[in-house]
Short mmCIF file of C-alpha atoms in Angstrom, two decimals:
data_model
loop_
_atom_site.label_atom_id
_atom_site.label_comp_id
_atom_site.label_asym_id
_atom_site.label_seq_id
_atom_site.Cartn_x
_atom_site.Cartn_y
_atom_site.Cartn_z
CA UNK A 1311 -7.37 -12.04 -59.52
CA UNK A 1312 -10.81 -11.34 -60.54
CA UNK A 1313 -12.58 -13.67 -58.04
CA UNK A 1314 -10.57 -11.88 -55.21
CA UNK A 1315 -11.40 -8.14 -53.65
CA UNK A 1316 -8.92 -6.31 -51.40
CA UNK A 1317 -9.92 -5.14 -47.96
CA UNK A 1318 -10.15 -1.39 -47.14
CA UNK A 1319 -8.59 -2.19 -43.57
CA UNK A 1320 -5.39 -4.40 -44.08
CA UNK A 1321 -5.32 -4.29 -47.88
CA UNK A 1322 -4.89 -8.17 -47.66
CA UNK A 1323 -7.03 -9.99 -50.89
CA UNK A 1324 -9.64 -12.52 -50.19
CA UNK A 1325 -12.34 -13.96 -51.85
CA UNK A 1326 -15.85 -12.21 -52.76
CA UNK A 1327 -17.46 -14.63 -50.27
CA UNK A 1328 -14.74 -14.11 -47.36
CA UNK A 1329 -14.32 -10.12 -47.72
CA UNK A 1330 -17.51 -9.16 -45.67
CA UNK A 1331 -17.14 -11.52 -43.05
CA UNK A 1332 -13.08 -10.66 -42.89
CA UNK A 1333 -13.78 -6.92 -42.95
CA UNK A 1334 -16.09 -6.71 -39.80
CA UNK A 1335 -13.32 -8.45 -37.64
CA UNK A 1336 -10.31 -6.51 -38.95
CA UNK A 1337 -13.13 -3.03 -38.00
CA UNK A 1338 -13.30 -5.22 -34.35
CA UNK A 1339 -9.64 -6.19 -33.84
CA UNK A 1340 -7.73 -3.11 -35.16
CA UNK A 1341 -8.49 0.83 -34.77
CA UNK A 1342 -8.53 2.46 -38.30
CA UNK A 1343 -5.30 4.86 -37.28
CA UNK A 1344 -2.91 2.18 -36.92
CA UNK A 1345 -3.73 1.02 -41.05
CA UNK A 1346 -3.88 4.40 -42.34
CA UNK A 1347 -1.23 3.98 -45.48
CA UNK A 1348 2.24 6.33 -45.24
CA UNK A 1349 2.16 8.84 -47.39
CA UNK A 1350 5.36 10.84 -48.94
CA UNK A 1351 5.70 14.52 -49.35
CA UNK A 1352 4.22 14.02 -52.74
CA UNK A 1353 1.13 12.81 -51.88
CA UNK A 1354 0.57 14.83 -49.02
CA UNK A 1355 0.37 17.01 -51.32
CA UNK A 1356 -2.19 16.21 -53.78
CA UNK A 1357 -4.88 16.22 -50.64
CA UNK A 1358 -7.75 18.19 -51.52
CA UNK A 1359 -8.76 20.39 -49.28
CA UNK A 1360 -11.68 22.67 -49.47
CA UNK A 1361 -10.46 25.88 -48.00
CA UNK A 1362 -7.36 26.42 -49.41
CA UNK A 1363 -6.19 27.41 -53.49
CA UNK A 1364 -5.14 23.96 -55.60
CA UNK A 1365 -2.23 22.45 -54.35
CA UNK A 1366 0.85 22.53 -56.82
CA UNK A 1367 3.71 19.25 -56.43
CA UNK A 1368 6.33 20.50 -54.15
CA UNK A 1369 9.69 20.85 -55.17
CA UNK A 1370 12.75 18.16 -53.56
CA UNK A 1371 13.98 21.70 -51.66
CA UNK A 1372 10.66 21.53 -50.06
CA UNK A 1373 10.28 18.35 -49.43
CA UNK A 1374 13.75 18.68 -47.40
CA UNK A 1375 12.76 21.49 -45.22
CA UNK A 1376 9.37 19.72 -44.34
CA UNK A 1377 11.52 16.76 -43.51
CA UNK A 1378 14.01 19.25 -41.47
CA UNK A 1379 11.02 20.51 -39.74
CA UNK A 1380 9.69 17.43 -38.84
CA UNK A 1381 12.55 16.26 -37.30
CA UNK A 1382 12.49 19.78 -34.97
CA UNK A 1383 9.34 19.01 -34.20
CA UNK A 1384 10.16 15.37 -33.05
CA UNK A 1385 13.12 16.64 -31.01
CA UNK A 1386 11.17 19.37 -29.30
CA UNK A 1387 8.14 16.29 -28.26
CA UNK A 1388 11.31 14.65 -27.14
CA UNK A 1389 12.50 17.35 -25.28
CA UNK A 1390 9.37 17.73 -23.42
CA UNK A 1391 8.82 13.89 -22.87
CA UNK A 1392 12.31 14.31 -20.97
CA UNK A 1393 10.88 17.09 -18.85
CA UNK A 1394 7.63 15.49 -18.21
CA UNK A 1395 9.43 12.33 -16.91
CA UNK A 1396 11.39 14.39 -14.54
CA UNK A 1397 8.24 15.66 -13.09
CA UNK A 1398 7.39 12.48 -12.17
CA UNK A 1399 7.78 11.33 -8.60
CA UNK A 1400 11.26 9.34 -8.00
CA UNK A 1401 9.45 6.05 -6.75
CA UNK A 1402 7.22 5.88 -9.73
CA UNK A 1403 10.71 6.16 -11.78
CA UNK A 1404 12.47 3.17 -10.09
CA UNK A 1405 9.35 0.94 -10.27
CA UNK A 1406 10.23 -2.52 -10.88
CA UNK A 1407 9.23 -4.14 -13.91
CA UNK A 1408 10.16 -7.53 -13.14
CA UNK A 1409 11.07 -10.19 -10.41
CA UNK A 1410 14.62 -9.57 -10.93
CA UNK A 1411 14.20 -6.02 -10.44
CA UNK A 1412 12.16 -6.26 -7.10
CA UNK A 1413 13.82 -5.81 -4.08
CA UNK A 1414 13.10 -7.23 -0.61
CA UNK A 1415 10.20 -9.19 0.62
CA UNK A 1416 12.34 -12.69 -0.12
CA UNK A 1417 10.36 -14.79 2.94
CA UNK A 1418 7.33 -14.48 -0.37
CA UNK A 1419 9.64 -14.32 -3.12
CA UNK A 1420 12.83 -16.27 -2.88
CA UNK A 1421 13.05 -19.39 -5.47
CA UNK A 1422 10.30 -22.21 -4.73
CA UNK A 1423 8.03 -20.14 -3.11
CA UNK A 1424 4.47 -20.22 -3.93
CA UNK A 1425 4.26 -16.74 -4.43
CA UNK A 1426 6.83 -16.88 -7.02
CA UNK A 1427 6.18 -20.19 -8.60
CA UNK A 1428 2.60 -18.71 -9.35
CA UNK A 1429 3.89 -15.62 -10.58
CA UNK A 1430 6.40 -17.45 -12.67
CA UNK A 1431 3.95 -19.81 -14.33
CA UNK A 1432 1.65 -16.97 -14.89
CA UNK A 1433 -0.80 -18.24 -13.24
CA UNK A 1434 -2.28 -15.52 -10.90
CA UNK A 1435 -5.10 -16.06 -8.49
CA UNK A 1436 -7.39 -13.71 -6.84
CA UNK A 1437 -5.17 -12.80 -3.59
CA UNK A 1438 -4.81 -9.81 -1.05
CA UNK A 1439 -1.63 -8.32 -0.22
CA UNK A 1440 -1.22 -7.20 3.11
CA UNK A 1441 1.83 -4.62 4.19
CA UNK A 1442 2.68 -1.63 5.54
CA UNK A 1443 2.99 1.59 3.00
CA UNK A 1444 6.01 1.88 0.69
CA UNK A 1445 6.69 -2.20 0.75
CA UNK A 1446 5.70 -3.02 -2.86
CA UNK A 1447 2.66 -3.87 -3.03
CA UNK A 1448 1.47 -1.56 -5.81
CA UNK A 1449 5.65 -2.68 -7.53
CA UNK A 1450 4.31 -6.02 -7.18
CA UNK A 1451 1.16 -5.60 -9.44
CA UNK A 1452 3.06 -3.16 -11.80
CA UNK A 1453 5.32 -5.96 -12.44
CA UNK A 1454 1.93 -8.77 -12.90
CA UNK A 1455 0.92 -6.13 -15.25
CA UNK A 1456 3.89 -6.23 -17.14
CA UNK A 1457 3.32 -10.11 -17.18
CA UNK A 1458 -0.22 -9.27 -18.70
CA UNK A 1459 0.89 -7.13 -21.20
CA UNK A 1460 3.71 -10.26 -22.79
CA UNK A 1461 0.61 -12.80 -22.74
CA UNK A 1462 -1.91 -11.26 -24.72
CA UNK A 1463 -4.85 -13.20 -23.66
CA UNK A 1464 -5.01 -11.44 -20.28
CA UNK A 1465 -6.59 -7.93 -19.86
CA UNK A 1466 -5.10 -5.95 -16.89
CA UNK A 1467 -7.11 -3.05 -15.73
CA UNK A 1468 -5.97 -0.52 -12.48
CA UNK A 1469 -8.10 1.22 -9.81
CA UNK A 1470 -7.91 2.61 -6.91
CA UNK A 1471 -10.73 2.60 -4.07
CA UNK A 1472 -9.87 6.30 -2.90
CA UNK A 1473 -11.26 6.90 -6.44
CA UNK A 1474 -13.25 4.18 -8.11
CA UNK A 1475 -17.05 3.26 -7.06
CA UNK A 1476 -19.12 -0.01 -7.38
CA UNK A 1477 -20.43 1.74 -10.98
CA UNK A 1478 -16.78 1.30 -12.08
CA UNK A 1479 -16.74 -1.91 -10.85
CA UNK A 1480 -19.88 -3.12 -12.26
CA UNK A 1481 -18.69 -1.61 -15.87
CA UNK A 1482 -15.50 -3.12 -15.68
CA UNK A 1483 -16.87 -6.34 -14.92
CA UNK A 1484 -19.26 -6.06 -18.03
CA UNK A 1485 -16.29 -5.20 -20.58
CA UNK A 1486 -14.76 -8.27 -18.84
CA UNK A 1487 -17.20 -10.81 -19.73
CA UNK A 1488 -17.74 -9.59 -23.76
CA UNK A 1489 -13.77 -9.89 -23.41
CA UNK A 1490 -14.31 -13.13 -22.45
CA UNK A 1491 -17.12 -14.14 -25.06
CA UNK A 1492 -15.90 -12.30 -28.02
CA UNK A 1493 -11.58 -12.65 -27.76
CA UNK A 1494 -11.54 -15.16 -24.80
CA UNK A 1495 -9.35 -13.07 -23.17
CA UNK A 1496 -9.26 -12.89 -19.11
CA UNK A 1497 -9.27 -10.01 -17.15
CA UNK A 1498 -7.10 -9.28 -13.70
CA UNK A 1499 -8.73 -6.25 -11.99
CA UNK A 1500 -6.00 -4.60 -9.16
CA UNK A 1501 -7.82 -2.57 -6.86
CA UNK A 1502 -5.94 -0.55 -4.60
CA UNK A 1503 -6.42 0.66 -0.89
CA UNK A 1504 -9.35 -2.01 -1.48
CA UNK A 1505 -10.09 -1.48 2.53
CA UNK A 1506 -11.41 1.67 1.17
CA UNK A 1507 -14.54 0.24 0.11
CA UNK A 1508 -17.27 -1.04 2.79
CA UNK A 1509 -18.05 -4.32 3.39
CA UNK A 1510 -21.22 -4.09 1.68
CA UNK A 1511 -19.43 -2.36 -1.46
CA UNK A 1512 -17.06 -5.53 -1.60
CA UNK A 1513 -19.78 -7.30 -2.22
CA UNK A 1514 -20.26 -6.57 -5.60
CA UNK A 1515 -16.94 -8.55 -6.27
CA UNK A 1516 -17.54 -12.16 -4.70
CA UNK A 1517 -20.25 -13.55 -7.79
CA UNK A 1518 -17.03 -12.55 -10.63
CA UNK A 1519 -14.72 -13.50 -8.32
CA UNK A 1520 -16.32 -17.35 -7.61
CA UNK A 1521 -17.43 -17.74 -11.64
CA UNK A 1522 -13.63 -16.81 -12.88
CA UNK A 1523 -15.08 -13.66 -14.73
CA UNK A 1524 -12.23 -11.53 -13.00
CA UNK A 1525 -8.99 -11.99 -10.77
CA UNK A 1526 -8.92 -9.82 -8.22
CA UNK A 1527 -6.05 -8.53 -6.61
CA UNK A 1528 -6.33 -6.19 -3.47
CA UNK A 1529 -3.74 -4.73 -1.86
CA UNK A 1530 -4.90 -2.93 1.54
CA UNK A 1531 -2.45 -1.49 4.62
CA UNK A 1532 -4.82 -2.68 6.79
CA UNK A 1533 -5.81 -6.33 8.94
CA UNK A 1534 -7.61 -8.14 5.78
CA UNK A 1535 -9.86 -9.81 8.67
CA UNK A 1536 -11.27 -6.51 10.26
CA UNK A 1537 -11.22 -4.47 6.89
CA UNK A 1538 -12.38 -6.72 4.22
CA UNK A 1539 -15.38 -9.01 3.92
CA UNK A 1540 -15.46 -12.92 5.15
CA UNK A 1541 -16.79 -14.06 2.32
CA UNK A 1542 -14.48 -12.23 -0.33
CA UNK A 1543 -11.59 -13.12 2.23
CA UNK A 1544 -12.63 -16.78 1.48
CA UNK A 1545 -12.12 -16.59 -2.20
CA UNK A 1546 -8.59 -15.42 -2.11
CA UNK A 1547 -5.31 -15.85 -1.12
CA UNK A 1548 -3.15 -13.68 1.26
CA UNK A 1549 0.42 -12.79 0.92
CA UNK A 1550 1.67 -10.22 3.65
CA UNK A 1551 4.28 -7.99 2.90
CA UNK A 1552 6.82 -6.85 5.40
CA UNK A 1553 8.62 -3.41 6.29
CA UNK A 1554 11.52 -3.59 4.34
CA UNK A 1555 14.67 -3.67 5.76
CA UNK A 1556 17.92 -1.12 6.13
CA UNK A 1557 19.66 -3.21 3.76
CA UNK A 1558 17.20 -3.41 0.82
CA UNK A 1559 16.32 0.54 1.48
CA UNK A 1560 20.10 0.96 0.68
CA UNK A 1561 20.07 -0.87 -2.23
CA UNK A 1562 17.56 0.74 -3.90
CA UNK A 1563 18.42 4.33 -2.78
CA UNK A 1564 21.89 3.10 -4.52
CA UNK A 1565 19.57 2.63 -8.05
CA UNK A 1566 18.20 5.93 -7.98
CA UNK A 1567 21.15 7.47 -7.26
CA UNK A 1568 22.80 5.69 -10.38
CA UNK A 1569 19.90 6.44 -12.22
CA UNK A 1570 20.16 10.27 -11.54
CA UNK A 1571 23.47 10.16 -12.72
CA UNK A 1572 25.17 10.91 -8.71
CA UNK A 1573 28.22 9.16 -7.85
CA UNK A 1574 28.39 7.62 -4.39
CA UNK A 1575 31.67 8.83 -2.53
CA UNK A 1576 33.25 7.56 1.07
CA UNK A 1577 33.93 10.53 2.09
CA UNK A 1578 32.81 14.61 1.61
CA UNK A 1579 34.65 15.64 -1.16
CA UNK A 1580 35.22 19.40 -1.11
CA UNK A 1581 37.48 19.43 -3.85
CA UNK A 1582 35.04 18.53 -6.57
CA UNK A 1583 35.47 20.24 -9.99
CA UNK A 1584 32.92 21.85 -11.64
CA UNK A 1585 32.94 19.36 -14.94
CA UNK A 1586 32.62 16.33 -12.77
CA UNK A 1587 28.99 14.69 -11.74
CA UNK A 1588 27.14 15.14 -8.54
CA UNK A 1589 28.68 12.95 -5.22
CA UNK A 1590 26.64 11.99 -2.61
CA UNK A 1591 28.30 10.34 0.85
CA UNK A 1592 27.95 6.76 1.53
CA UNK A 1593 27.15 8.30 5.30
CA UNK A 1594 24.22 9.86 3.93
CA UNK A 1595 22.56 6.64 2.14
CA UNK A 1596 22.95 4.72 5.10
CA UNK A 1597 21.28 7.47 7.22
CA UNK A 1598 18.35 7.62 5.11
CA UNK A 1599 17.80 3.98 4.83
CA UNK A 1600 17.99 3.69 8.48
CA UNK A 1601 15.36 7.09 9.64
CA UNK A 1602 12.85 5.89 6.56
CA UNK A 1603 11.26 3.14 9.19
CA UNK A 1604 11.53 0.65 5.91
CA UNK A 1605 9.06 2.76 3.50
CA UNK A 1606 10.46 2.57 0.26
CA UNK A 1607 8.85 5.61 -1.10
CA UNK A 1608 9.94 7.92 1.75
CA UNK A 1609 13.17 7.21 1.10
CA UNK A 1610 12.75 7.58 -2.63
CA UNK A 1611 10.92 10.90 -2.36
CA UNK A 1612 13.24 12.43 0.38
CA UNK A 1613 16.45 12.07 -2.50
CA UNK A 1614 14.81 13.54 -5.17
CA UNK A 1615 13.41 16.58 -2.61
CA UNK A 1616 17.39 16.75 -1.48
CA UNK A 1617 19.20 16.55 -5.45
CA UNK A 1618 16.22 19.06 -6.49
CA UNK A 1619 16.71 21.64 -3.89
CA UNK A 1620 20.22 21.19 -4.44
CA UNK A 1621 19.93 22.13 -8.19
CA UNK A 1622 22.69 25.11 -9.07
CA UNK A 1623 24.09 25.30 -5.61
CA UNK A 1624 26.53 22.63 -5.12
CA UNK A 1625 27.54 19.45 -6.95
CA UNK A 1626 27.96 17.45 -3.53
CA UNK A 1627 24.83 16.54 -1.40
CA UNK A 1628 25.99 15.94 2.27
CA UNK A 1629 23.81 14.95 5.13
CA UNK A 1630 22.45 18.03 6.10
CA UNK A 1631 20.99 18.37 2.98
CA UNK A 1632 19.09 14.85 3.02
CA UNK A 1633 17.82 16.30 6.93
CA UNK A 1634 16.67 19.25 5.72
CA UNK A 1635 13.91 17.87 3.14
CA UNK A 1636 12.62 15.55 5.84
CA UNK A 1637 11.35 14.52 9.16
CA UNK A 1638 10.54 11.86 11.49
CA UNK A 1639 6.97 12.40 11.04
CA UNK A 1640 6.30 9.14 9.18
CA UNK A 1641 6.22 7.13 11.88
CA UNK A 1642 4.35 3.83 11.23
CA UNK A 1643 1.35 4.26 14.11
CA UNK A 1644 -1.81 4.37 13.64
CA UNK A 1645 -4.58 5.58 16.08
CA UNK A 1646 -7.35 3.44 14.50
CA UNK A 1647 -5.78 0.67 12.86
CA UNK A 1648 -3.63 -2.73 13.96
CA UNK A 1649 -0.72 -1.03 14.97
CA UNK A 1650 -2.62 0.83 17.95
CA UNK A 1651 -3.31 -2.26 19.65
CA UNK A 1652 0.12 -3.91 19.10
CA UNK A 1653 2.06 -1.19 20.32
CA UNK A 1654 -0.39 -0.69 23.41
CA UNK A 1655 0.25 -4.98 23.51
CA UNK A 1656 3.56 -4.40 23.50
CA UNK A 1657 3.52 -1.76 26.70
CA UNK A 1658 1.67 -4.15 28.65
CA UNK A 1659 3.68 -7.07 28.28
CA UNK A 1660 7.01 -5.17 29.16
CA UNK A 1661 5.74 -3.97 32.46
CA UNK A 1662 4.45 -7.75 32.89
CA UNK A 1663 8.23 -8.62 32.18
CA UNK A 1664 9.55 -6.33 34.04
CA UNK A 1665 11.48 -4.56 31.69
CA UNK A 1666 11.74 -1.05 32.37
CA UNK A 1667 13.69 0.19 29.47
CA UNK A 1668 11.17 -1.93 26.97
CA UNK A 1669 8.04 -0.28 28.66
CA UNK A 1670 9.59 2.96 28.18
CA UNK A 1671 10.43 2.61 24.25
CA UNK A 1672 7.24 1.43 23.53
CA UNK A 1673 5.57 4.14 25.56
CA UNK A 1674 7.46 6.17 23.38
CA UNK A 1675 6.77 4.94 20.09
CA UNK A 1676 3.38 5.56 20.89
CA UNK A 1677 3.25 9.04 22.19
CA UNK A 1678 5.59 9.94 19.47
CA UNK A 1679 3.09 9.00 16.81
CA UNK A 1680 0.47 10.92 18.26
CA UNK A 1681 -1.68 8.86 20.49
CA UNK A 1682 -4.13 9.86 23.09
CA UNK A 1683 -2.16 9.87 26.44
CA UNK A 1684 -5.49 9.16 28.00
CA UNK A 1685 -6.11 5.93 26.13
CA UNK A 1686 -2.43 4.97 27.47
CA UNK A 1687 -3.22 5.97 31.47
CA UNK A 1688 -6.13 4.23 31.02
CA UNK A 1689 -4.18 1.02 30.36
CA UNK A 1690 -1.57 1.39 32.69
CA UNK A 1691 -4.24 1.75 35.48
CA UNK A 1692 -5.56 -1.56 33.98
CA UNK A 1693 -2.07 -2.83 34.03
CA UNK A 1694 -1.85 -1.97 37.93
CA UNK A 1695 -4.50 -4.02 39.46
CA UNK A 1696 -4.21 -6.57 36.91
CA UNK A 1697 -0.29 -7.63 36.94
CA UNK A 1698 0.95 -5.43 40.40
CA UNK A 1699 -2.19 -6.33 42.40
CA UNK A 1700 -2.32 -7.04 46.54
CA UNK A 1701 1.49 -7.03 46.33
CA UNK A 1702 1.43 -3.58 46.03
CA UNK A 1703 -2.06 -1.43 46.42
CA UNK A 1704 0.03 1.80 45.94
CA UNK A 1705 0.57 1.05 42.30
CA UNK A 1706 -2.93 1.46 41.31
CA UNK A 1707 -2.96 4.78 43.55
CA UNK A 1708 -0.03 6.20 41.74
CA UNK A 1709 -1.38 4.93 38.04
CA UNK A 1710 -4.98 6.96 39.18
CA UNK A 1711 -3.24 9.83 39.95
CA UNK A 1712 -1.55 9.72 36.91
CA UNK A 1713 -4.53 9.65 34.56
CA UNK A 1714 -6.25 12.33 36.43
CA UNK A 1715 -2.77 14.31 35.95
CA UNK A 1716 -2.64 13.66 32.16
CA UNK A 1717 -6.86 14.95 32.05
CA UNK A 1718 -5.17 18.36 34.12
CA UNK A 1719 -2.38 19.28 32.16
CA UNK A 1720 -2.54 17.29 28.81
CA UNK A 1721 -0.19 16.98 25.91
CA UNK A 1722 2.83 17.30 25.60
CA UNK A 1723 3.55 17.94 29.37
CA UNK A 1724 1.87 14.57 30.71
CA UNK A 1725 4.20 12.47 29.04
CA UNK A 1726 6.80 12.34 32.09
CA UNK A 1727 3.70 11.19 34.10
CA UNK A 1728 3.10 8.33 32.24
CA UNK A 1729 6.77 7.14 31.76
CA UNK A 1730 7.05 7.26 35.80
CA UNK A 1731 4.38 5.19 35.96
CA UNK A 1732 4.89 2.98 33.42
CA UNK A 1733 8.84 2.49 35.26
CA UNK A 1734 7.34 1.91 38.48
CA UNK A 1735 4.96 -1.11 37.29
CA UNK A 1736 7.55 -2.42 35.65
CA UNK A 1737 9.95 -2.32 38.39
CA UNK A 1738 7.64 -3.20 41.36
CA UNK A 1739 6.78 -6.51 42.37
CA UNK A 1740 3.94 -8.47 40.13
CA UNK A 1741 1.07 -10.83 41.12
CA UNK A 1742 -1.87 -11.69 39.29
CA UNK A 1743 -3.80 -13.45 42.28
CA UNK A 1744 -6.92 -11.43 42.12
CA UNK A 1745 -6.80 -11.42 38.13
CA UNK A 1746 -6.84 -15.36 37.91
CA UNK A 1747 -9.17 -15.56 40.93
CA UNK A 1748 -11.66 -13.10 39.18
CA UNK A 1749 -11.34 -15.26 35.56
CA UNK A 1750 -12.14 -18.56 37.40
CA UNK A 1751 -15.07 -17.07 39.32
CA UNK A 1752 -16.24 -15.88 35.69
CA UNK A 1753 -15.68 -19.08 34.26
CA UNK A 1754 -18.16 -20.63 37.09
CA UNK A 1755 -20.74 -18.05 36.06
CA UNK A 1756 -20.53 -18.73 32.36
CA UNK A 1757 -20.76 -22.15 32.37
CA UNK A 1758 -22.96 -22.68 34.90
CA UNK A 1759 -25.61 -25.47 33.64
CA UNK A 1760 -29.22 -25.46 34.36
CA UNK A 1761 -30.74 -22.41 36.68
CA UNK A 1762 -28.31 -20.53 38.78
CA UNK A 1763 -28.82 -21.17 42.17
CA UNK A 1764 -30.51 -18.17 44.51
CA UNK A 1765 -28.83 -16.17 47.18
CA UNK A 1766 -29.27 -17.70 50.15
CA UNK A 1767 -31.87 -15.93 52.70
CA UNK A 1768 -29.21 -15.12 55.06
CA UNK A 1769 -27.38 -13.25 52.64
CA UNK A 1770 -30.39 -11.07 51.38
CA UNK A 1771 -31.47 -7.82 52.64
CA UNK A 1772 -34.57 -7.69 54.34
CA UNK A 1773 -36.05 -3.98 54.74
CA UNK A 1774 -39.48 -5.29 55.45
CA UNK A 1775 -40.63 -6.91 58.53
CA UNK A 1776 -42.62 -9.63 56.42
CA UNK A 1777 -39.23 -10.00 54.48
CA UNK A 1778 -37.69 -10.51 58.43
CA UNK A 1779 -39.94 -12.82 59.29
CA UNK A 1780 -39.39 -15.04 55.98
CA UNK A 1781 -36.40 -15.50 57.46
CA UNK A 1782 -34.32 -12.85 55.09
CA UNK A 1783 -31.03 -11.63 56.86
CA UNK A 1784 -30.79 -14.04 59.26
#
């Protein structure tokens, strides 16, 4: 009608009072490319364009050979989007996108849990989630992302400590709040390896945390309560993740073996024609779910390093193949963090047991994953006056001699040093007489009330004759 004017944006008609007011929010809302009108081949073709002669109307032959062309074109982008995709890592492939898709970590997310009841209901709160590498934590936000995405009203933005400053934090935070004011829509900020940043640095989250500007979730590898502020520990929940065991490593190594089009056999099959797809042994899964010390994307990366390297040679991938693109050198240990002192825990406690072949594995685990031997000589001698004792004075000889052996010779020669100690305190008699003597003493000291009392003058030392005749000594 007359009294009616259609808008540039959406091409919907409203009213000469309502255009101006509707225009500005579709120019908010919507980008300009996704209302540009489709054109045909024949008005493609009446564009003007200032550096080339006047156009003419093409013909229906050319308007079939630009069609023919465009769909070369599309195949060729599709082509490369294939090729791309391979490129990309095997665990970032087989990333969940929903519960139903995760794998493992049930003790959080088996039915009726809170974890899962919150996740369910879409109702996410700030949290921390604490787990070794390769357990899903960075699955389980990919998968609260995919959550954000269905419900439009939530924004869902990605960072990564090892990357990100408080600058990006601090811009983020100020999208987040016109978000909020302008579309009411909420944003959940994921910030990964979050035990990157300081505890100053996490700072700058608490105030958006407390007002409900943003929901943060953290995800860190190490002990929340050394590496991440009090106060911002306060303010959210934690949710730890465990290693993941044999049999969920299995299952998902069985996925992505499906998904890369291999066919899981019993047995080596020799006889394989050359039409047929790629086998891999049961024997071989189960190996590699068992050496991967439950990180998921070790496992994950180690079969696509063993299918790619076995690209043209042979459509069967046995077990030597799988050993061949990986080693042991992923053991979970590490020098500085929480799993330094409970391995080192561990050691102690054996010996106190008496449990030889215990004290030994752990020694092992931690030698293995590259600890000082010092740091562990230095504990067994601890372990020798404090457990052995009066019962037996050699053992604190023998565990001496053994750090001064492992300062002579050093790695990786010491090592039989240390497990003959570490045998012999473990085997020898135990008695912590002296220790709980020495505690209780301690105890007197520290809560002692009022003045302690002075040593008594025949107990002092009296080098001076009018210190003698004070009666010092005597």
């Amino acid at each position: 009608s007359s009294n009616k004017t259609a808008c540039p944006i959406c091409e919907k008609e409203f009213s000469n009072e309502e255009i101006e007011i509707h225009a500005e929010k579709c120019l908010f809302l919507n980008s300009s490319n996704e209302f540009v009108p489709k054109r045909g081949c024949e008005d493609s073709a009446s564009k003007k364009s200032f550096f080339s002669s006047p156009k003419r109307h093409k013909s229906s032959n050319e308007c079939n050979d630009s069609f023919a062309s465009t769909s070369v074109t599309e195949k060729s982008n599709q082509e490369k989007k294939e090729l791309e995709n391979t490129k990309i890592p095997l665990a970032e492939r087989m990333r969940p996108t929903s519960l139903q898709d995760f794998v493992g970590q049930q003790h959080i997310l088996a039915s009726n849990t809170v974890f899962r009841n919150l996740l369910e209901q879409q109702n996410i709160p700030s949290m921390i989630m604490w787990g070794p590498p390769g357990c899903g934590k960075t699955s389980l936000a990919h998968i609260i992302h995919k959550m954000c995405q269905a419900k439009h009203k939530v924004r869902f933005i990605k960072l990564s400590a090892t990357l990100a400053g408080v600058n990006d934090v601090k811009e983020i935070v100020k999208v987040a709040k016109n978000e909020i004011n302008l579309s009411k829509r909420h944003t959940v900020l994921f910030m990964d390896e979050i035990h990157r940043f300081n505890k100053l640095q996490q700072d700058i989250f608490l105030p958006h945390v407390e007002s409900g500007i943003i929901t943060l979730i953290g995800a860190t590898t190490e002990n929340p309560s050394f590496s991440l502020n009090s106060a911002l520990l306060s303010r959210c929940r934690v949710f730890v993740l465990e290693k993941l065991g044999t049999s969920d490593i299995s299952t998902l190594l069985s996925k992505a073996v499906n998904n890369l089009n291999i066919e899981i056999v019993d047995e080596s099959s020799d006889n394989v024609k050359s039409n047929s797809r790629p086998t891999i042994n049961k024997d071989s899964i189960s190996w590699l779910s068992e050496i991967c010390d439950g990180d998921a994307r070790i496992a994950l990366n180690s079969l696509q390093m063993a299918v790619e390297s076995n690209e043209g040679k042979s459509l069967h991938i046995t077990l030597d193949d799988i050993k061949e693109g990986i080693k042991r050198s992923h053991l979970l240990y590490d020098r500085k963090g929480e799993e330094h002192y409970n391995i080192i825990s561990a050691l102690h406690k054996s010996i106190r047991a008496s449990d030889d072949n215990a004290s030994l594995y752990w020694l092992a685990r931690m030698l293995e994953g590259g600890e000082d031997p010092l740091f562990i000589a230095r504990r067994l001698v601890r372990a020798a006056s404090e457990d052995v004792g009066l019962v037996d004075p050699m053992a604190l000889t023998l565990a001496v001699s053994a750090m001064q052996g492992c300062q002579l010779i050093g790695k990786p020669e010491c090592d039989v040093l240390l497990a003959q100690v570490a045998v012999y305190l473990a085997r020898t008699y135990k008695s912590q007489e002296v220790y709980h003597a020495y505690g209780k003493a301690k105890e007197c000291v520290q809560n002692h009330k009022g003045p302690l009392p002075s040593v008594p003058l025949h107990l002092r030392n009296a080098p001076t004759r009018l210190m003698r005749e004070l009666g010092y000594a005597k």
